[in-house]
Coordinates of C-alpha atoms in Angstrom, one line a residue:
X1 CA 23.5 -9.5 -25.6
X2 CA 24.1 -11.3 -28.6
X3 CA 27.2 -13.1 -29.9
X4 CA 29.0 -9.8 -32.0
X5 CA 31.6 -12.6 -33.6
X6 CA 28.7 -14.7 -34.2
X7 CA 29.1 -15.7 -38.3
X8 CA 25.9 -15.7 -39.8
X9 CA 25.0 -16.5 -44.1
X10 CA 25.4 -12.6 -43.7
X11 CA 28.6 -12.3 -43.2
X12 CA 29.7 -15.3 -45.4
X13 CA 28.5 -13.5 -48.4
X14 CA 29.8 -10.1 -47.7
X15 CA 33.4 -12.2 -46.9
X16 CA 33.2 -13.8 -50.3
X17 CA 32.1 -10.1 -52.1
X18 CA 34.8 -8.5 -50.6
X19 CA 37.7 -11.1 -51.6
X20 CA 36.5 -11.6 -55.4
X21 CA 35.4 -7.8 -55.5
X22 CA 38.8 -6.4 -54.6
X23 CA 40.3 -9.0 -57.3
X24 CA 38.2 -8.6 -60.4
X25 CA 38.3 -4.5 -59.5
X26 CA 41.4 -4.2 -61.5
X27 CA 40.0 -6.8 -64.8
X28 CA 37.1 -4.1 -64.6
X29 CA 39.5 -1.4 -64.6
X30 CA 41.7 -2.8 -67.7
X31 CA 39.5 -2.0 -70.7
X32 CA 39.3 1.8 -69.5
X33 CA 43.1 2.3 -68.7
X34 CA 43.8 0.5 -71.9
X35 CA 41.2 2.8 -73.8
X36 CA 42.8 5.9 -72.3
X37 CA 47.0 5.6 -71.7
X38 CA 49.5 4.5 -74.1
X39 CA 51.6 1.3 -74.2
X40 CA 54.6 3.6 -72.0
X41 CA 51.8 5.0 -69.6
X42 CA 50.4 1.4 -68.9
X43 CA 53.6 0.6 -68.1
X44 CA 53.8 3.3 -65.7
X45 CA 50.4 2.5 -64.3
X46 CA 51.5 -1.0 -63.7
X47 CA 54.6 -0.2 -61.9
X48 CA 52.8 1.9 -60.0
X49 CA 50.4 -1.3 -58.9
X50 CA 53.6 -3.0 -58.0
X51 CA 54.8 -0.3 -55.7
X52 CA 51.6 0.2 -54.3
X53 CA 51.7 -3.6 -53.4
X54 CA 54.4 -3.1 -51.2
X55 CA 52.3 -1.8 -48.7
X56 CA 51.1 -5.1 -47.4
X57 CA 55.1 -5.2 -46.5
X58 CA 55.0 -1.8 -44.4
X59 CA 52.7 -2.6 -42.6
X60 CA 55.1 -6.0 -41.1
X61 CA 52.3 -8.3 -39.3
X62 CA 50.7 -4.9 -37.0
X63 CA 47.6 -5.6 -38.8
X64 CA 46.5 -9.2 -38.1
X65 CA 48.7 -8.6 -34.5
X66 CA 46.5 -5.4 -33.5
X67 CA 42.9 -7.4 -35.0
X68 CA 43.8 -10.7 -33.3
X69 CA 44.5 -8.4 -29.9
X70 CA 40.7 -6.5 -30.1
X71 CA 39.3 -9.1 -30.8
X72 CA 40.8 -10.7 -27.1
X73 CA 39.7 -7.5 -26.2
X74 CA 36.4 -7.5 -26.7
X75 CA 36.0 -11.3 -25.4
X76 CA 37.0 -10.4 -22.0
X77 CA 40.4 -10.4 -21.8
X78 CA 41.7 -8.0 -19.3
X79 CA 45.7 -8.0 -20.0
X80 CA 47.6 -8.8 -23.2
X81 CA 49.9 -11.5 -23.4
X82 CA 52.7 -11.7 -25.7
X83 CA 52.7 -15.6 -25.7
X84 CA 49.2 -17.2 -25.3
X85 CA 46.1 -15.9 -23.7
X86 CA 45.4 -15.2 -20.3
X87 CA 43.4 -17.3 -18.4
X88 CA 41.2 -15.0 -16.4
X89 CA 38.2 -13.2 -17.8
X90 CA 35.4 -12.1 -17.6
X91 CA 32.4 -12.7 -20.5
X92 CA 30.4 -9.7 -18.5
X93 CA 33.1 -6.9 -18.9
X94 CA 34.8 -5.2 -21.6
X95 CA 37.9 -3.5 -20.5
X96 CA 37.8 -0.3 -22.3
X97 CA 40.8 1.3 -21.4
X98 CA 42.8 -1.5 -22.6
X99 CA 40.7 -1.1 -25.9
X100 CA 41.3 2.2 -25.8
X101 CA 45.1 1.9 -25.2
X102 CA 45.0 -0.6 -28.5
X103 CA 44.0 2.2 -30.3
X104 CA 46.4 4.6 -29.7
X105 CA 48.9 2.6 -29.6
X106 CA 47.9 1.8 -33.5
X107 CA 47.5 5.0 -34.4
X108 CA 50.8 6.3 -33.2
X109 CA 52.6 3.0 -34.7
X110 CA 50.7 3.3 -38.4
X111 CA 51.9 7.1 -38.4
X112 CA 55.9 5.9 -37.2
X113 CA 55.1 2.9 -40.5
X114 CA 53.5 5.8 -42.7
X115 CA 56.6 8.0 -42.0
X116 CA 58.8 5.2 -42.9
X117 CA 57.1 3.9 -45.6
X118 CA 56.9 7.8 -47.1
X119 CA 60.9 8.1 -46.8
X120 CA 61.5 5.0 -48.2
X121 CA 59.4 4.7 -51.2
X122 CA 60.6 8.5 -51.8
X123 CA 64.0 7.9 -51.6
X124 CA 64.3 4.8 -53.6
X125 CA 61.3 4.9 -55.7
X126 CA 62.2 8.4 -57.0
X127 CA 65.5 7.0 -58.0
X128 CA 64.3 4.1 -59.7
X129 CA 61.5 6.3 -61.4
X130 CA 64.1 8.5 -62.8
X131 CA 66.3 5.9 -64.1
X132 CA 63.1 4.1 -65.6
X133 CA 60.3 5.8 -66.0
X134 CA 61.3 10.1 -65.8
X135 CA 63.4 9.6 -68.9
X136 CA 61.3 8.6 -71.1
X137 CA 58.1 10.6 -70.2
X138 CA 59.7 13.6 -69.2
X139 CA 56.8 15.7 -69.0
X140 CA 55.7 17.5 -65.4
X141 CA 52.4 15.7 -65.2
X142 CA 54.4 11.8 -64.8
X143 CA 56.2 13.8 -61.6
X144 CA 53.4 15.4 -60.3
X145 CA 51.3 11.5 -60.7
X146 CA 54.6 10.4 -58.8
X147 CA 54.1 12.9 -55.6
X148 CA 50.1 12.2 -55.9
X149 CA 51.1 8.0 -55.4
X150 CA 53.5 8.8 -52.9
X151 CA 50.7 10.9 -50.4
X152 CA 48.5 8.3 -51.5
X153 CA 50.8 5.7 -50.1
X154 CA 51.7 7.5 -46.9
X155 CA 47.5 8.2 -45.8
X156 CA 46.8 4.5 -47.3
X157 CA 49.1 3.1 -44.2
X158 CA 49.0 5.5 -42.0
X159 CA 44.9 5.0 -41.8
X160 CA 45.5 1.2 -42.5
X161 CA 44.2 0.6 -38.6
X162 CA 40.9 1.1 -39.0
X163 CA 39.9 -2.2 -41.1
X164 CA 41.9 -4.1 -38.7
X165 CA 39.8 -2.3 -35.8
X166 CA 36.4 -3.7 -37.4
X167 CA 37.7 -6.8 -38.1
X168 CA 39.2 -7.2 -34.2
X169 CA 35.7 -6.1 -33.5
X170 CA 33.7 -8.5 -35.5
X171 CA 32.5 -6.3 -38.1
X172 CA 33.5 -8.6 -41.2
X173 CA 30.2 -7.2 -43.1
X174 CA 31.3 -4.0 -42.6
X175 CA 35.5 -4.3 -44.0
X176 CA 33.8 -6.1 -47.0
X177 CA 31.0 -3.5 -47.8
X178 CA 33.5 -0.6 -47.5
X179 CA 35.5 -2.6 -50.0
X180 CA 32.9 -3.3 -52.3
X181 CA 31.9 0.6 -52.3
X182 CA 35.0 2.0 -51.6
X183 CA 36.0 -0.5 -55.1
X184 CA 32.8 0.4 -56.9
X185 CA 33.9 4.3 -56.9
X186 CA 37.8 3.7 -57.7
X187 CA 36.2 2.2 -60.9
X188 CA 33.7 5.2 -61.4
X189 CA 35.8 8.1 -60.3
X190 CA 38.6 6.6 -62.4
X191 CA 36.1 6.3 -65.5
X192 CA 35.1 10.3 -64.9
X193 CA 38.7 11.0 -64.4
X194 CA 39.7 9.8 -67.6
X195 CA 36.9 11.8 -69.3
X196 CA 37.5 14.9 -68.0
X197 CA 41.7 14.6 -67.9
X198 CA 42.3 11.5 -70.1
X199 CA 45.9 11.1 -68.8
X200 CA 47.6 8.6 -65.9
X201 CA 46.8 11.1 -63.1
X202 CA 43.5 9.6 -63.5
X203 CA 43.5 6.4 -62.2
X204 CA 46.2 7.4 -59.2
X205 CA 43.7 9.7 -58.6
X206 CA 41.4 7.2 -58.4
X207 CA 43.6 4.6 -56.8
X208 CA 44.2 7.4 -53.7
X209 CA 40.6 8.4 -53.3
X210 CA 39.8 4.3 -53.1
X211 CA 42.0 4.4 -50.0
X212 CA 40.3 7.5 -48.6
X213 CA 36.9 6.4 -49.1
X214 CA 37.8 2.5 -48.0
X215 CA 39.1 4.1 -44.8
X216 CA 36.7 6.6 -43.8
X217 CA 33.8 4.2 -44.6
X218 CA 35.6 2.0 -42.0
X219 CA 36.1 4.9 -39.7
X220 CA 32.2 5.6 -39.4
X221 CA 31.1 1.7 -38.9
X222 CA 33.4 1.9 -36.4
X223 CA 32.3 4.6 -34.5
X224 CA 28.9 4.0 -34.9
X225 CA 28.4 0.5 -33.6
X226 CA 26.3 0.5 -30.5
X227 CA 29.0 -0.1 -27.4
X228 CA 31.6 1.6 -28.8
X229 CA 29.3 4.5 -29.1
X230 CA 28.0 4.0 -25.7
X231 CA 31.9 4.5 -24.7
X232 CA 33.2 6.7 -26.9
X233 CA 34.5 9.3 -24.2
X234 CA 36.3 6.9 -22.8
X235 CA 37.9 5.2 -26.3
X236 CA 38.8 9.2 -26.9
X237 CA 40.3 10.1 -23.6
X238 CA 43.8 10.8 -23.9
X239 CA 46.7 8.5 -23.3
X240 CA 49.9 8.5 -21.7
X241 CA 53.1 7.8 -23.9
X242 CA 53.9 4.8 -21.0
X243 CA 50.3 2.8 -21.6
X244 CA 51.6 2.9 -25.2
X245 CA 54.9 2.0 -25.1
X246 CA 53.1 -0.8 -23.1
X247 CA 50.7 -2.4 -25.7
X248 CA 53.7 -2.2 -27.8
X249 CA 55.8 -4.2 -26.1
X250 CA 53.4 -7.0 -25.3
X251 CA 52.2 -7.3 -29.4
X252 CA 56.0 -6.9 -30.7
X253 CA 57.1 -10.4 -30.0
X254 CA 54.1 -11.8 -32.3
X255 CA 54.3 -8.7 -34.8
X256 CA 57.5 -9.4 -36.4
X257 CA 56.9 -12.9 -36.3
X258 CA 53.6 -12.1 -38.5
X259 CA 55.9 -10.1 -40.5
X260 CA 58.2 -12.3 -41.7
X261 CA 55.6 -14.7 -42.4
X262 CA 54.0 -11.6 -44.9
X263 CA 57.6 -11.1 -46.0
X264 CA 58.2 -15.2 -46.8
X265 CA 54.8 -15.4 -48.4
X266 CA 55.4 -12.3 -50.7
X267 CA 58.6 -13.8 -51.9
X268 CA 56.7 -17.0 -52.6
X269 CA 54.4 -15.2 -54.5
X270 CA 56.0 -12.8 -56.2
X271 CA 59.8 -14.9 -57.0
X272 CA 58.0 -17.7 -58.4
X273 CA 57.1 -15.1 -61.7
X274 CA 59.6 -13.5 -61.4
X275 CA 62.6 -16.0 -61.7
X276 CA 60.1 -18.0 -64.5
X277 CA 60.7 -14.4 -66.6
X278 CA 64.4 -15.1 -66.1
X279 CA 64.7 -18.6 -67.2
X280 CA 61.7 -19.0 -69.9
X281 CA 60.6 -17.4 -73.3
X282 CA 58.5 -14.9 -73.0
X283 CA 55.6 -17.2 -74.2
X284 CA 56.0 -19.7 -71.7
X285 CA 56.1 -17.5 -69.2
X286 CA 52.9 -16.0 -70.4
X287 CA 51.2 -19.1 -69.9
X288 CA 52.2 -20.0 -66.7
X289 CA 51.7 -16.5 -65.6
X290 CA 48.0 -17.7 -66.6
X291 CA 48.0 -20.1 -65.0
X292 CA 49.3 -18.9 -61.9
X293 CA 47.0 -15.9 -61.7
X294 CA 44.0 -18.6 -61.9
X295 CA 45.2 -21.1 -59.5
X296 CA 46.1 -18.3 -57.2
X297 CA 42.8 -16.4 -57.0
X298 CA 40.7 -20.0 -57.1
X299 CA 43.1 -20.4 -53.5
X300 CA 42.4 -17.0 -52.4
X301 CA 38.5 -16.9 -53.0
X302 CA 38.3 -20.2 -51.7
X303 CA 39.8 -19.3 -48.3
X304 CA 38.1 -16.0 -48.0
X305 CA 35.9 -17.5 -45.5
X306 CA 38.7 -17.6 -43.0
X307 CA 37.8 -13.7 -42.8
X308 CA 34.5 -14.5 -41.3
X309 CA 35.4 -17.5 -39.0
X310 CA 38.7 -15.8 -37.7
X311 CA 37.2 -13.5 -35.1
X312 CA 34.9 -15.9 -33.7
X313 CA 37.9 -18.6 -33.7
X314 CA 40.1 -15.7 -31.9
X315 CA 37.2 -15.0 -29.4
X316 CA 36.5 -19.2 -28.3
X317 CA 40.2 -19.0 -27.4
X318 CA 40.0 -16.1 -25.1
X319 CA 36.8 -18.1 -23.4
X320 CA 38.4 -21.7 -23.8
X321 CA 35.4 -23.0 -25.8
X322 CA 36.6 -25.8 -27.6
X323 CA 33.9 -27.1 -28.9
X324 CA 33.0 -24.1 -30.7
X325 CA 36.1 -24.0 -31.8
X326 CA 36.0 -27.6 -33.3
X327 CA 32.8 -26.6 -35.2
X328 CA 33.8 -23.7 -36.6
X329 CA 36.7 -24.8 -37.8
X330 CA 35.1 -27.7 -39.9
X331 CA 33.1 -25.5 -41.6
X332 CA 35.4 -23.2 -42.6
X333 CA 37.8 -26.1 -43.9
X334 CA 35.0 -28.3 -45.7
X335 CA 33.9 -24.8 -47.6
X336 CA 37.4 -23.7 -48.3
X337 CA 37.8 -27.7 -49.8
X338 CA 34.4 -27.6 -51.6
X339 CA 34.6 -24.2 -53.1
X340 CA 38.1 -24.9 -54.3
X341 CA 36.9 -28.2 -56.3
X342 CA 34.1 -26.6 -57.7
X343 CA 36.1 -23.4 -59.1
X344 CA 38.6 -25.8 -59.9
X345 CA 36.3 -27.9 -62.0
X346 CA 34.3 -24.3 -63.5
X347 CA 37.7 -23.3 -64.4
X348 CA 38.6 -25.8 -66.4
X349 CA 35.5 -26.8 -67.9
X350 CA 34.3 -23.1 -68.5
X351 CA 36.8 -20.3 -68.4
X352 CA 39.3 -22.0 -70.1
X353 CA 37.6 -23.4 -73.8
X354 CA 36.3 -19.0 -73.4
X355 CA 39.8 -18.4 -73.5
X356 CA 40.6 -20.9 -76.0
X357 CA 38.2 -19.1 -78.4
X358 CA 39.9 -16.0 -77.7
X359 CA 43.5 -17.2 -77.8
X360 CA 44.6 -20.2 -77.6
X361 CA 48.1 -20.4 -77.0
X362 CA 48.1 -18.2 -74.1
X363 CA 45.5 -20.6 -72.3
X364 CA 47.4 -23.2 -69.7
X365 CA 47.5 -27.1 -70.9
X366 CA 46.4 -29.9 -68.5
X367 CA 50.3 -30.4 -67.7
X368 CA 50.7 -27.0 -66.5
X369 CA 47.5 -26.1 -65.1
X370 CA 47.1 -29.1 -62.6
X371 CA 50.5 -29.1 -60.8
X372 CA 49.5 -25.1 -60.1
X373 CA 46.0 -26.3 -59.0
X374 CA 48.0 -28.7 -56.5
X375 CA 50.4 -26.7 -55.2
X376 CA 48.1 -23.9 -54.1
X377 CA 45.5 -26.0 -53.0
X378 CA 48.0 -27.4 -49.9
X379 CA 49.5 -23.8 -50.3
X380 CA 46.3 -21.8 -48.9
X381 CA 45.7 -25.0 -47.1
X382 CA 48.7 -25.2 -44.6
X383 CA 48.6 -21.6 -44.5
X384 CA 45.0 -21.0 -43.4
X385 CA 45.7 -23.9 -40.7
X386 CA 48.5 -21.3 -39.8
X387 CA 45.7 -18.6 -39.3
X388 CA 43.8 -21.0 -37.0
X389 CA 46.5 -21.3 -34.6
X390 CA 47.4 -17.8 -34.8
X391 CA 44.6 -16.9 -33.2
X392 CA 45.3 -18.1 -30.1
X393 CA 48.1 -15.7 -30.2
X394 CA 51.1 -18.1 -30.6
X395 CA 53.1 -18.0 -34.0
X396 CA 54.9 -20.9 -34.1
X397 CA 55.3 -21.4 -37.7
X398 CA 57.2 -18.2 -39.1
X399 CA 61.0 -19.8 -38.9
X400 CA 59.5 -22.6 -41.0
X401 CA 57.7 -20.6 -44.0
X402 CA 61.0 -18.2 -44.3
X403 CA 63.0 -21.4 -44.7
X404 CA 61.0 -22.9 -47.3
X405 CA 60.2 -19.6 -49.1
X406 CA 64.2 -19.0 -49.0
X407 CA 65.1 -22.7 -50.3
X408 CA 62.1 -22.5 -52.8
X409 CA 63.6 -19.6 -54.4
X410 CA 67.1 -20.6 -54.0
X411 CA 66.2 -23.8 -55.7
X412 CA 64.4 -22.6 -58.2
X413 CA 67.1 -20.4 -59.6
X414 CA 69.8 -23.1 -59.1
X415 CA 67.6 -25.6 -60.8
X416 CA 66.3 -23.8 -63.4
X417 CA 69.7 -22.8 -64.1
X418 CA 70.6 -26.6 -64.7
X419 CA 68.0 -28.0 -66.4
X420 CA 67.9 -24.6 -68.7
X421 CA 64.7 -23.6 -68.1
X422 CA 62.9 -27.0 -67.8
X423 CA 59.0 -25.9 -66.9
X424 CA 58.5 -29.3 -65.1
X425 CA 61.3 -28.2 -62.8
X426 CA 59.7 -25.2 -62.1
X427 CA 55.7 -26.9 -61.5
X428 CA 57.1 -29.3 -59.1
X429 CA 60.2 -28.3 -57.2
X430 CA 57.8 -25.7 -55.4
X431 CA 55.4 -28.7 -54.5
X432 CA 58.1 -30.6 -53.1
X433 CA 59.6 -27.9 -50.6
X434 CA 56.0 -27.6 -49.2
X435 CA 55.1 -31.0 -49.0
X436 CA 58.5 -31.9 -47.0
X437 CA 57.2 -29.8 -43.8
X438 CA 54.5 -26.7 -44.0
X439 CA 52.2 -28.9 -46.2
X440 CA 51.2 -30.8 -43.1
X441 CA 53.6 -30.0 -40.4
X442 CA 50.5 -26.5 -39.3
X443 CA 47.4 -29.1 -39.9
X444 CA 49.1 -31.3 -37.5
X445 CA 50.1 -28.8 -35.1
X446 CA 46.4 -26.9 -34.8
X447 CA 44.3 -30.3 -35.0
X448 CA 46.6 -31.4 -31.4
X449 CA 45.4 -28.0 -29.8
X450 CA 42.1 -28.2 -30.6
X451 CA 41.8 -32.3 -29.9
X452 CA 40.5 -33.2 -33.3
X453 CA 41.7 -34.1 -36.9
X454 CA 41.9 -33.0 -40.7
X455 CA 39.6 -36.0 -41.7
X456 CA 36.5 -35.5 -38.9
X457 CA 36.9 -31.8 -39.6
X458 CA 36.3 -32.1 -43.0
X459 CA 33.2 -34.9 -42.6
X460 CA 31.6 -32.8 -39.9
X461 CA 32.0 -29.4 -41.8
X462 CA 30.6 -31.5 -45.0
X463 CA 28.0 -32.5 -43.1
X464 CA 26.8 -29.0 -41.3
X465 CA 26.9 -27.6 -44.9
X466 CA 24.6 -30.3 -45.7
X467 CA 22.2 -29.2 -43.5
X468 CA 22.5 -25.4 -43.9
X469 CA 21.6 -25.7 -47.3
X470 CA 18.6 -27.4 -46.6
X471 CA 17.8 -25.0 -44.7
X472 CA 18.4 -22.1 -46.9
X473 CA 15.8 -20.3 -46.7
X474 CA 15.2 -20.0 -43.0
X475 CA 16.2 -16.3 -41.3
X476 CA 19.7 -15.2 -41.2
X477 CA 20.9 -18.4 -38.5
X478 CA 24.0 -18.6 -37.5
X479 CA 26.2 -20.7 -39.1

């Protein structure tokens, strides 16, 4: 039986489609909602992205936790650990009760998160909606939009387990294809939306039914893959509130350490803007908002094909296979490093005299641009290195980005403060905090457990790239 973690040019591409799919969805979406709303109702629209991003917060590490556990799952493992793997195995035999627990156990936990998130965001977001929004568009249909969000929200999460179940089960085609669709119709049924009620319900509308359709769509490549099929009576046989309670226990230790690591690197994110809208003009801040939003997504769809190599990586620690390990990971770091020079280099050469034609004094300067391009490089660096040893189910590394996401924005605001609103100060403080630990503290710590370093990783990856590309038009290999 083949390999079902096996990464192939396949499932590279769809890894890649899915990441800058999902990101360019809401450029596409711009020209229509700016067609259709006015300036107040954009607002709202916005606000309503910025809630809605909050869900990555809900869901506190469960996700990566309950795809990381599958996947051990599916490789043979017969217990769960909450510390490491466990040593005995067997390549032969799935244990599909235990796989069967998992899932229950993540329905019943994305239904408590669902609950919570539901109360919360209701509670609070109602409150804040009132005070800001509800005043000045008064009318029913912004309070009916509101309650249409908020279910959207709760079935968003509460189904949220079903792209971490493909992804545990090595279906990385089949996440990024029901994102791509699932994308493609948000855009489409927002569009008819709009042209049959031109008002903001549209595009919540269309922002819920994305959800619904990106879930279901995972839902049915789920169920129809071959073994699971073969066992589905068994994956549907009823479980006891004890075997739950169980899986819990033994994925809790790692889950909140995953979550504070989502929590740390949403402040990063997010505080960065946010405390450069305190300190600058609104112009400047402009521009580095720019800037930021291109050096961030050059980092995120150059790391994207951590989403294909993952599973494997997860699955070569349940089995111990080191060497596999060692050549996966090379590739995954030389493309992540290759991909990020080249967009780098497209960026700057390309995007950026476009812009300039457009308007030029929103358009980053050389002195801006590049510190960003640094700091996010080692940024998505250090953290995919963080992913890497993750999947051997140890965590290690949490303590260390909530410290350095807590001094960066500490430090930020104190030395912003001092320097009244220096931009220099702002570039390169961040840069520093990383660089004194996380920038090479995780490399470090993964290349000792694996028995290897940065530098041969990145020569061999370069090197196996080399060749696949030579080779490009051969059958779907693995790579």
């Amino acid at each position: 039986m083949p390999n079902r973690f096996e990464v192939t040019r396949k499932s590279i591409f769809w890894s890649y489609a899915g990441t800058i799919f999902s990101m360019a969805s809401n450029f596409l979406l711009l020209p229509i909602v700016f067609h259709f709303l006015s300036p107040k109702e954009i607002g709202y629209w916005y606000l309503i992205l910025s809630i809605n991003s909050l869900i990555t917060l809900f869901d506190f590490g469960f996700d990566p936790t309950f795809a990381r556990n599958i996947a051990y799952v599916w490789s043979g493992a017969k217990t769960l650990k909450s510390h490491g793997i466990e040593k005995k195995r067997s390549h032969a035999d799935v244990n599909y009760h235990l796989l069967a627990s998992m899932i229950h156990a993540a329905r019943v936990i994305y239904m408590i998160l669902a609950i919570v998130a539901i109360v919360l965001v209701g509670f609070f977001g109602t409150m804040y909606m009132n005070a800001v929004v509800f005043s000045k568009l008064p009318d029913v249909e912004y309070k009916v939009t509101w309650l249409v969000f908020c279910f959207s929200l709760f079935l968003n999460l509460y189904f949220g387990y079903f792209s971490a179940l493909l992804r545990g089960s090595g279906e990385i085609d089949s996440v990024n294809k029901a994102q791509v669709f699932s994308r493609i119709l948000q855009i489409f049924l927002t569009f008819v939306g709009f042209l049959i009620y031109p008002s903001i319900l549209s595009p919540v509308i269309g922002l819920m039914m994305y959800g619904i359709i990106f879930r279901t769509i995972c839902s049915r490549f789920f169920w129809r893959d071959d073994e699971v099929r073969n066992h589905r009576k068994e994956l549907k046989s009823p479980m006891n509130w004890h075997e739950i309670k169980e899986v819990f226990l033994f994925i809790w230790p790692n889950t909140w350490r995953d979550g504070l690591v989502s929590m740390s690197n949403y402040v990063t994110s997010q505080g960065m803007s946010l405390i450069a809208g305190a300190f600058l003009p609104l112009s400047v801040t402009g521009v580095y908002s720019v800037g930021v939003q291109f050096a961030s997504a050059i980092g995120t769809a150059s790391s994207a094909i951590n989403g294909a190599y993952n599973p494997i990586l997860q699955s070569n620690f349940v089995k111990r296979d080191f060497d596999s390990i060692r050549d996966k990971t090379s590739k995954a770091v030389a493309a992540y490093i290759w991909i990020f020079a080249i967009a780098t280099v497209g960026t700057l050469l390309v995007i950026f005299p476009l812009l300039k034609l457009i308007k030029p004094e929103s358009v980053p300067t050389l002195q801006v641009f590049l510190p960003l391009i640094l700091y996010y490089f080692f940024y998505q660096q250090h953290s995919a290195h963080a992913g890497y040893i993750a999947n051997a189910n140890i965590i290690p590394y949490a303590k260390a980005f909530l410290i350095s996401a807590g001094v960066n924005l500490v430090g930020l605001w104190l030395g912003l403060k001092l320097t009244s609103g220096n931009i220099y100060f702002l570039l390169f403080f961040p840069i520093v905090v990383q660089a004194l630990y996380n920038n090479w503290r995780w490399p470090m710590y993964y290349y000792k457990m694996i028995g290897s370093t940065l530098l041969t990783s990145i020569k061999r990856g370069t090197i196996a790239w080399g060749k696949t590309f030579v080779n490009f038009f051969k059958s779907d290999s693995k790579i």
